Coordinates of C-alpha atoms and ligand atoms in Angstrom, one line a residue:
M938 CA -104.2 -44.4 59.0
A939 CA -103.8 -42.5 62.4
Q940 CA -100.1 -42.0 63.9
D941 CA -99.4 -44.2 67.2
S942 CA -96.5 -41.6 68.1
V943 CA -96.2 -38.1 66.9
D944 CA -93.9 -35.0 67.6
I945 CA -96.6 -32.5 68.7
F946 CA -99.9 -33.7 70.4
V947 CA -102.4 -30.6 70.1
I948 CA -104.9 -30.4 72.7
G949 CA -108.1 -28.1 71.7
G950 CA -109.7 -27.6 68.3
G951 CA -110.6 -23.9 68.3
V952 CA -108.7 -21.3 66.5
N953 CA -105.6 -21.5 68.6
G954 CA -105.1 -25.2 68.4
A955 CA -106.2 -25.5 64.7
S956 CA -103.3 -22.7 63.9
V957 CA -100.5 -24.4 66.1
A958 CA -101.3 -27.9 64.4
R959 CA -101.2 -26.2 61.0
D960 CA -98.4 -24.5 61.4
A961 CA -96.2 -27.3 63.0
V962 CA -96.9 -29.6 60.5
G963 CA -96.5 -27.4 57.4
R964 CA -92.7 -27.2 59.2
G965 CA -92.3 -31.0 58.8
F966 CA -93.3 -32.0 62.4
S967 CA -95.5 -35.0 62.8
V968 CA -98.9 -33.7 64.7
A969 CA -102.2 -34.6 65.9
L970 CA -104.6 -32.7 67.4
A971 CA -108.0 -33.6 69.4
E972 CA -111.0 -31.8 70.1
M973 CA -113.5 -33.0 72.5
N974 CA -116.7 -31.5 70.5
D975 CA -117.1 -30.2 67.1
L976 CA -114.1 -28.0 66.0
A977 CA -114.8 -24.4 67.0
S978 CA -117.6 -25.4 69.2
G979 CA -116.1 -23.8 72.0
T980 CA -115.1 -19.8 72.0
S981 CA -114.1 -19.7 68.7
S982 CA -117.7 -19.8 67.2
A983 CA -119.0 -17.1 69.6
A984 CA -116.7 -14.0 68.8
T985 CA -118.0 -10.8 67.5
K986 CA -116.0 -12.3 64.2
L987 CA -113.7 -9.3 63.8
V988 CA -110.2 -9.3 62.3
H989 CA -109.1 -6.0 64.1
G990 CA -106.5 -4.1 65.6
G991 CA -109.1 -3.3 68.8
L992 CA -109.6 0.4 68.9
R993 CA -110.4 0.3 72.6
Y994 CA -107.1 -1.8 73.3
L995 CA -105.0 1.6 72.3
E996 CA -107.2 3.0 75.2
H997 CA -105.7 0.5 77.6
Y998 CA -102.2 0.9 76.1
E999 CA -102.0 -2.4 74.7
F1000 CA -99.7 -1.2 72.0
R1001 CA -98.0 -4.5 71.0
L1002 CA -101.1 -6.3 70.8
V1003 CA -102.9 -3.6 68.6
H1004 CA -99.7 -3.3 66.4
E1005 CA -99.2 -7.1 65.7
A1006 CA -103.3 -7.4 65.1
L1007 CA -103.6 -4.5 63.0
A1008 CA -100.7 -6.1 60.6
E1009 CA -102.6 -9.3 60.6
R1010 CA -105.9 -8.1 58.9
E1011 CA -104.5 -8.2 55.5
V1012 CA -102.2 -11.0 56.0
L1013 CA -105.5 -12.9 56.9
W1014 CA -107.7 -11.6 54.3
A1015 CA -105.3 -12.4 51.7
A1016 CA -105.0 -16.2 53.2
A1017 CA -108.9 -16.7 52.8
P1018 CA -110.4 -14.1 51.1
H1019 CA -113.7 -16.1 51.1
I1020 CA -114.4 -16.2 54.6
I1021 CA -112.5 -13.1 55.6
W1022 CA -113.6 -9.5 53.8
P1023 CA -113.2 -6.0 54.6
L1024 CA -115.6 -3.9 56.8
R1025 CA -115.9 -0.2 57.3
F1026 CA -117.0 0.8 61.1
V1027 CA -118.7 4.0 61.5
L1028 CA -118.1 5.7 64.8
P1029 CA -121.0 8.8 65.4
H1030 CA -119.5 11.3 67.7
H1031 CA -121.1 12.7 70.6
K1032 CA -120.7 15.1 73.7
G1033 CA -119.8 11.8 76.0
L1034 CA -116.7 10.9 73.9
R1035 CA -113.3 12.0 73.6
P1036 CA -112.9 15.6 71.6
A1037 CA -113.1 14.6 68.0
F1038 CA -109.6 15.7 67.3
V1039 CA -108.7 13.2 69.6
L1040 CA -110.4 10.5 68.2
R1041 CA -109.3 11.5 64.7
A1042 CA -105.8 11.5 66.0
G1043 CA -106.2 7.8 67.7
L1044 CA -107.6 6.8 64.2
A1045 CA -104.8 8.2 62.2
M1046 CA -102.3 5.9 64.5
Y1047 CA -104.8 3.0 64.0
D1048 CA -104.5 3.7 60.3
Y1049 CA -100.6 3.8 60.3
M1050 CA -99.3 1.4 62.6
G1051 CA -100.4 -1.7 61.2
G1052 CA -98.9 -2.2 57.5
R1053 CA -102.2 -1.0 55.7
R1054 CA -102.2 -1.6 51.9
L1055 CA -105.5 -2.7 50.4
L1056 CA -108.0 -1.8 53.4
P1057 CA -109.0 2.1 52.9
P1058 CA -107.9 4.7 55.2
T1059 CA -110.4 6.5 58.0
K1060 CA -112.4 9.5 56.7
T1061 CA -114.4 11.8 58.3
L1062 CA -118.3 11.9 57.8
N1063 CA -121.1 14.0 57.8
L1064 CA -123.9 12.1 59.2
T1065 CA -126.5 14.8 58.1
Q1066 CA -125.8 13.7 54.6
D1067 CA -124.3 10.5 54.8
V1068 CA -126.5 7.3 54.7
T1069 CA -125.3 5.9 57.8
G1070 CA -127.0 9.0 59.6
K1071 CA -129.9 8.2 58.5
P1072 CA -130.9 5.2 60.9
L1073 CA -129.9 6.8 63.7
K1074 CA -131.4 9.4 66.1
P1075 CA -131.4 13.0 65.1
G1076 CA -128.5 14.9 66.2
Y1077 CA -125.6 13.2 65.3
R1078 CA -123.9 15.6 62.7
L1079 CA -120.2 14.1 63.0
G1080 CA -118.8 10.4 62.6
F1081 CA -115.9 9.0 61.4
E1082 CA -115.2 5.6 59.3
Y1083 CA -112.2 3.4 59.5
S1084 CA -111.4 0.0 58.3
D1085 CA -111.3 -3.5 59.8
C1086 CA -112.2 -7.1 58.5
W1087 CA -114.9 -9.7 59.4
V1088 CA -114.1 -13.5 59.4
E1089 CA -116.5 -16.3 59.7
D1090 CA -115.1 -17.5 62.9
S1091 CA -116.2 -21.4 62.9
R1092 CA -115.2 -21.8 59.3
F1093 CA -111.5 -20.0 59.8
V1094 CA -111.1 -22.8 62.3
V1095 CA -112.1 -25.5 60.1
L1096 CA -110.2 -24.5 57.3
N1097 CA -106.9 -24.5 59.6
A1098 CA -107.8 -27.9 60.8
R1099 CA -108.7 -28.8 56.8
D1100 CA -104.9 -27.5 56.0
A1101 CA -103.2 -29.2 58.8
A1102 CA -105.1 -32.6 57.7
N1103 CA -104.3 -32.1 54.0
K1104 CA -100.5 -31.6 55.3
G1105 CA -100.6 -34.8 57.2
A1106 CA -102.0 -33.9 60.6
D1107 CA -104.3 -36.5 62.4
I1108 CA -107.5 -34.5 63.6
Y1109 CA -109.8 -36.1 65.8
V1110 CA -113.0 -34.7 66.6
R1111 CA -115.4 -35.5 69.4
T1112 CA -112.6 -36.9 70.9
K1113 CA -111.5 -35.9 74.8
V1114 CA -107.9 -36.2 76.2
S1115 CA -108.8 -37.8 79.2
S1116 CA -105.2 -38.2 80.5
V1117 CA -101.6 -36.7 79.5
R1118 CA -98.8 -38.4 81.5
R1119 CA -95.0 -37.7 81.3
D1120 CA -93.0 -41.2 80.1
N1121 CA -89.7 -41.6 79.0
G1122 CA -89.1 -37.8 78.0
G1123 CA -92.4 -37.5 76.3
W1124 CA -96.0 -38.1 76.6
I1125 CA -98.8 -40.5 76.9
V1126 CA -101.9 -39.0 75.6
E1127 CA -105.3 -41.0 76.1
L1128 CA -108.0 -40.2 73.9
D1129 CA -111.6 -41.2 74.5
G1130 CA -113.8 -40.7 71.5
E1131 CA -115.7 -41.7 68.5
D1132 CA -113.8 -44.8 67.8
G1133 CA -113.5 -45.7 71.8
R1134 CA -110.5 -45.3 73.8
R1135 CA -106.6 -44.6 72.0
T1136 CA -103.3 -44.3 73.3
V1137 CA -100.8 -42.0 71.2
R1138 CA -97.2 -40.9 72.4
A1139 CA -95.8 -37.4 72.0
K1140 CA -92.7 -35.5 72.4
L1141 CA -94.4 -32.4 73.2
V1142 CA -98.1 -31.6 74.2
V1143 CA -99.5 -28.1 73.3
N1144 CA -102.8 -27.2 75.4
A1145 CA -104.6 -25.3 73.6
A1146 CA -108.1 -26.0 75.6
G1147 CA -109.5 -22.3 75.7
P1148 CA -111.5 -21.6 78.3
W1149 CA -111.0 -25.6 79.9
V1150 CA -106.7 -24.7 79.7
D1151 CA -106.8 -24.9 83.6
Q1152 CA -109.0 -28.0 83.9
V1153 CA -106.9 -29.8 81.4
I1154 CA -103.7 -28.8 83.7
T1155 CA -105.5 -29.8 86.9
G1156 CA -107.6 -32.6 85.5
A1157 CA -105.8 -34.6 82.4
M1158 CA -102.4 -33.5 83.6
G1159 CA -103.2 -34.1 87.2
K1160 CA -101.3 -31.2 88.4
N1161 CA -102.2 -29.2 91.7
G1162 CA -104.7 -26.3 91.1
A1163 CA -103.9 -23.8 88.4
R1164 CA -105.6 -20.4 88.1
N1165 CA -104.1 -18.7 84.8
V1166 CA -107.3 -17.7 83.0
R1167 CA -110.0 -15.5 84.0
L1168 CA -113.3 -16.4 82.1
V1169 CA -115.1 -13.3 80.9
K1170 CA -118.5 -13.7 79.2
G1171 CA -119.8 -12.4 76.1
S1172 CA -122.9 -12.3 74.1
H1173 CA -124.5 -11.2 71.2
L1174 CA -128.1 -10.7 70.0
V1175 CA -129.1 -11.4 66.1
V1176 CA -132.3 -9.1 65.4
R1177 CA -133.9 -8.0 62.4
K1178 CA -132.2 -6.1 60.2
L1179 CA -131.7 -2.6 61.5
F1180 CA -130.3 -0.6 58.1
D1181 CA -129.8 -0.8 54.7
H1182 CA -126.2 -0.4 53.7
D1183 CA -123.2 -2.3 54.2
R1184 CA -121.2 -0.7 57.0
C1185 CA -121.3 -1.2 60.7
Y1186 CA -121.4 1.1 63.7
I1187 CA -119.2 1.1 66.7
F1188 CA -121.2 2.7 69.6
Q1189 CA -119.8 3.9 72.9
N1190 CA -122.3 3.6 75.8
S1191 CA -123.0 5.9 78.9
D1192 CA -120.8 3.4 80.7
G1193 CA -117.8 3.5 78.3
R1194 CA -117.9 0.2 77.0
I1195 CA -118.4 -0.3 73.4
I1196 CA -121.0 -2.3 71.2
F1197 CA -121.3 -3.0 67.9
A1198 CA -124.1 -3.4 65.2
I1199 CA -123.1 -5.2 62.1
P1200 CA -124.8 -6.5 58.8
Y1201 CA -125.3 -10.1 59.4
E1202 CA -126.0 -13.1 56.7
G1203 CA -128.3 -10.5 54.4
D1204 CA -131.1 -10.4 56.7
F1205 CA -130.0 -9.5 59.8
T1206 CA -128.1 -7.1 62.4
L1207 CA -125.7 -8.3 64.8
I1208 CA -125.1 -6.6 68.2
G1209 CA -122.5 -7.4 70.6
T1210 CA -120.6 -7.8 73.2
T1211 CA -121.2 -7.8 76.8
D1212 CA -118.2 -8.4 79.0
E1213 CA -118.4 -9.5 82.2
D1214 CA -117.0 -12.5 84.9
Y1215 CA -118.0 -15.7 84.4
H1216 CA -117.8 -18.8 87.0
G1217 CA -119.8 -21.6 85.6
D1218 CA -119.1 -24.1 83.2
P1219 CA -118.0 -22.8 80.1
K1220 CA -120.2 -25.3 78.2
D1221 CA -123.2 -24.1 79.9
V1222 CA -122.7 -20.2 79.0
R1223 CA -125.8 -18.6 77.8
I1224 CA -126.9 -14.8 77.5
S1225 CA -128.8 -13.8 80.4
D1226 CA -131.9 -11.2 80.9
G1227 CA -129.7 -8.8 82.0
E1228 CA -127.2 -9.0 79.0
T1229 CA -130.4 -8.9 76.8
D1230 CA -131.9 -5.6 78.4
Y1231 CA -128.2 -4.4 78.2
L1232 CA -127.4 -4.8 74.5
L1233 CA -131.4 -4.0 73.7
K1234 CA -130.9 -0.3 75.5
A1235 CA -127.5 0.1 74.3
A1236 CA -128.5 -0.2 70.6
S1237 CA -131.7 1.6 71.5
E1238 CA -129.6 4.7 72.3
Y1239 CA -128.6 5.3 69.2
F1240 CA -131.0 3.6 66.7
A1241 CA -134.1 6.0 65.9
E1242 CA -136.4 3.2 66.0
P1243 CA -136.0 1.3 69.3
V1244 CA -134.7 -2.1 69.2
T1245 CA -136.9 -4.5 71.5
R1246 CA -137.2 -8.1 72.5
A1247 CA -139.4 -8.7 69.4
D1248 CA -136.7 -7.9 67.0
I1249 CA -134.5 -11.0 68.5
R1250 CA -134.1 -13.9 66.2
W1251 CA -131.0 -15.8 67.9
S1252 CA -128.5 -15.1 70.6
Y1253 CA -125.2 -16.5 71.5
S1254 CA -122.6 -16.2 74.0
G1255 CA -119.2 -17.5 74.7
V1256 CA -116.4 -17.3 77.4
R1257 CA -113.2 -15.4 76.5
P1258 CA -110.2 -17.2 78.4
L1259 CA -108.2 -14.2 79.1
F1260 CA -104.8 -14.8 80.7
D1261 CA -105.6 -13.5 84.7
D1262 CA -103.3 -10.3 84.9
G1263 CA -105.1 -9.2 88.0
A1264 CA -107.3 -6.4 86.3
S1265 CA -109.9 -5.5 88.4
A1266 CA -112.8 -4.7 85.3
A1267 CA -113.4 -7.6 83.2
Q1268 CA -113.0 -5.3 80.1
E1269 CA -109.5 -4.2 81.4
A1270 CA -108.0 -7.7 81.5
T1271 CA -105.4 -8.1 78.9
R1272 CA -106.6 -9.5 75.4
D1273 CA -102.8 -10.6 74.9
Y1274 CA -102.0 -14.0 74.9
V1275 CA -99.5 -15.6 77.1
L1276 CA -97.4 -18.9 76.4
K1277 CA -95.8 -20.9 79.2
L1278 CA -93.4 -23.6 78.7
D1279 CA -93.4 -26.7 81.2
G1280 CA -90.9 -29.1 81.2
D1281 CA -87.8 -29.7 78.7
A1282 CA -86.7 -32.6 76.1
A1283 CA -85.4 -34.7 78.7
S1284 CA -88.6 -34.9 80.7
G1285 CA -91.1 -33.9 78.4
A1286 CA -92.4 -30.6 77.5
A1287 CA -95.8 -28.9 77.3
V1288 CA -96.8 -25.6 76.2
H1289 CA -99.9 -23.9 77.8
V1290 CA -101.6 -21.4 75.6
F1291 CA -103.4 -18.6 77.7
G1292 CA -105.9 -15.8 76.1
G1293 CA -105.3 -14.7 72.3
K1294 CA -107.7 -13.6 69.7
L1295 CA -109.1 -14.9 66.1
T1296 CA -107.0 -12.2 64.7
T1297 CA -103.8 -12.7 66.4
S1298 CA -104.3 -16.9 66.2
R1299 CA -101.4 -17.4 63.2
R1300 CA -99.0 -15.2 65.3
L1301 CA -99.9 -17.0 68.3
A1302 CA -99.0 -20.4 66.7
E1303 CA -95.7 -18.5 65.4
S1304 CA -94.9 -18.0 69.0
V1305 CA -95.9 -21.4 70.0
L1306 CA -93.7 -22.9 67.4
E1307 CA -90.8 -20.9 68.4
K1308 CA -90.9 -22.5 72.0
I1309 CA -91.6 -25.9 70.5
E1310 CA -88.2 -25.6 68.4
G1311 CA -86.2 -24.4 71.2
V1312 CA -87.4 -28.1 72.6
L1313 CA -87.7 -30.3 69.8
G1314 CA -84.9 -28.3 67.2
K1315 CA -86.0 -26.6 64.0
K1316 CA -87.4 -28.5 61.1
G1317 CA -89.0 -26.2 58.5
A1318 CA -89.2 -22.2 58.3
A1319 CA -91.9 -20.1 59.4
W1320 CA -94.8 -20.3 56.4
T1321 CA -98.0 -19.1 57.1
K1322 CA -97.7 -15.4 56.6
T1323 CA -97.9 -16.0 52.9
G1324 CA -99.8 -19.3 52.9
K1325 CA -103.3 -19.8 51.7
L1326 CA -106.1 -21.5 53.3
P1327 CA -108.3 -24.3 51.5
G1328 CA -110.6 -22.4 48.9
G1329 CA -109.1 -19.1 49.3
E1330 CA -106.4 -19.7 46.3
F1331 CA -107.3 -16.3 44.6
E1332 CA -106.6 -12.4 45.2
P1333 CA -107.9 -10.3 48.2
L1334 CA -109.9 -8.0 45.5
S1335 CA -111.2 -10.6 43.2
F1336 CA -113.9 -12.2 45.4
D1337 CA -116.4 -10.4 43.3
A1338 CA -115.2 -11.6 39.8
E1339 CA -114.7 -15.3 41.2
V1340 CA -118.5 -15.1 42.2
R1341 CA -119.1 -14.1 38.9
R1342 CA -117.0 -17.0 37.5
L1343 CA -118.7 -19.6 39.1
H1344 CA -122.1 -18.4 38.0
K1345 CA -121.3 -18.2 34.3
D1346 CA -120.2 -22.0 35.0
Y1347 CA -123.2 -22.6 36.6
P1348 CA -125.9 -20.5 35.1
E1349 CA -128.7 -22.5 35.9
L1350 CA -128.2 -22.4 39.6
P1351 CA -129.6 -19.4 41.7
A1352 CA -126.9 -16.8 41.9
T1353 CA -127.8 -16.5 45.5
L1354 CA -126.7 -20.3 45.9
T1355 CA -123.3 -19.7 43.9
R1356 CA -122.7 -16.6 45.8
R1357 CA -123.1 -18.1 49.3
L1358 CA -121.1 -21.3 48.4
M1359 CA -118.1 -19.1 47.3
R1360 CA -118.5 -17.2 50.6
L1361 CA -118.2 -20.1 52.6
Y1362 CA -115.9 -22.6 50.3
G1363 CA -114.3 -20.2 47.8
T1364 CA -112.6 -22.3 45.1
K1365 CA -113.8 -25.7 46.5
A1366 CA -117.2 -24.4 46.0
R1367 CA -117.0 -26.2 42.7
V1368 CA -115.9 -29.6 44.3
I1369 CA -119.3 -29.2 46.0
L1370 CA -121.1 -28.4 42.5
G1371 CA -119.1 -31.1 40.5
S1372 CA -120.9 -31.4 37.0
A1373 CA -124.5 -30.3 38.8
K1374 CA -126.6 -28.1 36.2
T1375 CA -129.6 -27.5 38.4
T1376 CA -130.6 -27.6 42.0
S1377 CA -132.2 -31.3 41.2
D1378 CA -128.5 -32.3 40.5
L1379 CA -127.5 -31.2 44.2
G1380 CA -129.6 -34.2 45.8
Q1381 CA -131.7 -34.0 48.9
H1382 CA -133.0 -30.6 49.8
F1383 CA -133.0 -29.8 53.5
G1384 CA -134.7 -26.3 53.4
A1385 CA -133.1 -22.9 52.5
D1386 CA -130.8 -23.4 49.7
L1387 CA -129.1 -26.9 51.7
F1388 CA -128.8 -29.7 49.4
A1389 CA -127.3 -33.1 50.2
A1390 CA -124.0 -32.3 47.7
E1391 CA -123.0 -29.7 50.5
V1392 CA -124.0 -31.9 53.4
D1393 CA -121.8 -34.6 51.8
Y1394 CA -119.0 -32.5 51.4
L1395 CA -119.0 -31.1 55.0
V1396 CA -119.0 -34.7 56.1
R1397 CA -116.5 -35.6 54.1
E1398 CA -114.0 -33.0 54.2
E1399 CA -115.0 -30.8 57.3
W1400 CA -115.8 -33.2 60.1
A1401 CA -119.3 -32.5 60.4
R1402 CA -121.4 -35.0 62.2
T1403 CA -124.6 -33.4 63.4
A1404 CA -127.4 -31.0 62.0
E1405 CA -126.1 -28.4 64.6
D1406 CA -122.3 -28.7 63.1
I1407 CA -123.9 -27.7 59.9
L1408 CA -126.3 -25.4 60.5
W1409 CA -124.6 -23.3 63.0
R1410 CA -120.8 -23.6 62.5
R1411 CA -120.1 -24.8 58.7
T1412 CA -123.2 -22.6 57.6
K1413 CA -125.6 -20.0 59.3
L1414 CA -128.4 -21.8 57.7
G1415 CA -129.9 -22.4 61.4
L1416 CA -131.3 -18.8 60.6
R1417 CA -133.3 -19.9 58.1
V1418 CA -134.6 -23.5 58.2
D1419 CA -137.4 -24.8 60.5
Q1420 CA -137.8 -27.8 63.0
A1421 CA -139.1 -30.3 60.6
Q1422 CA -135.9 -29.5 57.9
T1423 CA -133.6 -29.6 61.0
E1424 CA -134.7 -33.1 61.6
A1425 CA -134.7 -34.1 58.2
L1426 CA -131.2 -33.2 57.9
E1427 CA -130.4 -35.0 61.5
S1428 CA -131.9 -38.4 60.2
Y1429 CA -130.2 -38.1 56.7
L1430 CA -126.8 -37.7 58.7
A1431 CA -127.8 -40.8 61.0
G1432 CA -128.3 -42.7 57.8
K1433 CA -125.0 -41.7 56.4
A1434 CA -123.2 -42.3 59.8
M1435 CA -124.4 -46.1 59.4
G1436 CA -123.6 -46.0 56.0
V1437 CA -127.1 -46.6 54.8
A1438 CA -128.3 -45.0 51.3
V1439 CA -130.5 -42.4 52.0
Ligands
FAD805 C1 -117.9 -12.8 73.0 C2 -116.7 -12.9 72.5 C3 -116.2 -12.1 71.4 C4 -115.2 -11.8 70.5 N1 -114.5 -11.3 69.5 C5 -113.6 -11.7 69.0 C6 -113.4 -10.6 67.6 O1 -114.1 -9.9 67.3 N2 -112.1 -10.6 66.9 C7 -111.3 -11.5 67.6 O2 -110.2 -11.6 67.2 N3 -111.2 -12.4 68.9 C8 -112.4 -12.6 69.5 N4 -112.7 -13.1 70.6 C9 -111.8 -13.7 71.0 C10 -111.5 -15.1 70.3 O3 -112.8 -15.7 69.9 C11 -110.9 -16.3 71.5 O4 -109.7 -15.5 72.1 C12 -110.6 -17.4 70.7 O5 -111.8 -17.9 70.3 C13 -110.1 -18.4 71.6 O6 -109.7 -19.9 71.0 P1 -109.1 -21.1 71.9 O7 -108.8 -22.2 70.7 O8 -108.1 -20.6 72.8 O9 -110.3 -21.3 72.6 P2 -111.7 -22.5 72.0 O10 -112.2 -21.8 70.9 O11 -112.7 -22.3 73.5 O12 -111.0 -23.8 71.8 C14 -110.8 -24.6 72.6 C15 -111.1 -26.0 72.5 O13 -110.6 -27.1 73.5 C16 -111.3 -27.9 73.3 N5 -111.1 -28.9 74.6 C17 -111.0 -28.6 75.9 N6 -110.8 -29.4 76.8 C18 -110.4 -30.7 75.8 C19 -109.8 -31.6 76.2 N7 -109.7 -32.4 77.5 N8 -109.9 -32.4 75.1 C20 -110.0 -32.3 73.8 N9 -111.0 -30.9 73.5 C21 -110.7 -30.1 74.7 C22 -112.9 -27.2 73.4 O14 -113.9 -28.0 73.5 C23 -112.3 -26.2 72.5 O15 -113.4 -26.2 71.5 C24 -114.4 -12.9 71.3 C25 -114.6 -13.8 72.3 C26 -115.8 -13.4 72.7 C27 -115.8 -14.5 74.0

């Protein structure tokens, strides 16, 4: 039964909103969160998906951010070792870059700034010998290899929301916050959603609407003009697999910008990102021809075999809601987050969240909680530094052992399926598989290795409603199913929504 009155109402189900809801409910506050579309349907599913210190932010002297972000890599990996894992990045050296000794010193700093325990350190590569030199144009001799991590971004959001709900938070999806009014030292929040209109009272509101944060201030909250964020668009291409090893490349382009080429979903390579100011509606963001050409050209500068339009399998774009610090170039605007407290306990308080990264979302939530506790008083202690996300209840280095254990318990299921499920759901893969012995026990088949058992779990536990939620955010099976299979999934979901046995 949803609560009519809560301590904290969170607007926005991206990584920042979901992390705040999780932290707050875990400290004993009553919490509700509303997301107007699907969880992670905004910026939080459009990232490069790195949990990283941000090597290039060192060049912009963002030491606070880099320090905090580096330290988060192992904290988040330990919390969710199924959806977060280490990656090694290869930086090929060439004449256009800073001298090799300067880069080596920068990487040594990166290694030692942020409490690295399990991630391996930087090393120097001879690209004429190392396998990572093979796909590159001839002439690259020296490279550096360093550590960061990968995160399944939209799953990270959903798992934060799931943990929050497990601890008692109400999570409303496809529910827009249409009005937020001060009333009697608190707020009246009006929701427009799946179950029609509804009103919830809250002592404090957290505005974590990402690129829409200013729209919430001027629209739902009815304030005069707000211009706190600068929207900066970033796009990615998913292309055919460009190389056969598991390391990524970080390339510096002739304009000084950086792009990554990352192994993606087994059979593909992810190339991104661009960085340009955006003035449209965040929901309409799409890759432009200019960005496509830019990314293809930048990758082709380095790879021996040119990357062309014919290699593109998919693309996605998102908008970074960066705090507007007045920087002239989009790539120079700060990636750090800024929080603003509006009002107090007597008048009704709101915390607005500007900027942030997937990497720093847990720390951002702790900072929001400090502000909240300043208004509502303290309830519980900070806890998320050692808390696990659902499915992540195993040691960071034990992922392969967990896959082997799952496969041993389900020997007749394809090893590719058990591995994929362990990657997405961790220990919860067993909830999906239950007593199944073979794939025929998993219900209707929707193409690739997607069966009804997984779909039902996603609807029941992870707020999935549409084929897109399942194929592009909870999983990336959209890369492997065709139109007819997508339609079959849609009609299955429609049948479920109407309570029809299909
Ligand atoms: C191209 C690109 C690459 C990036 N790469 C990385 C990376 O590699 N590593 C990293 O750490 N970070 C990265 N980031 C940054 C990171 O993705 C963002 O900082 C983060 O996702 C922002 O999350 P958010 O919760 O603030 O916003 P969002 O994810 O956009 O969430 C806000 C949510 O609020 C909802 N909402 C808005 N208005 C309302 C309303 N009235 N009622 C209800 N709901 C509402 C929206 O639907 C949306 O889902 C990248 C960003 C981009 C764009």
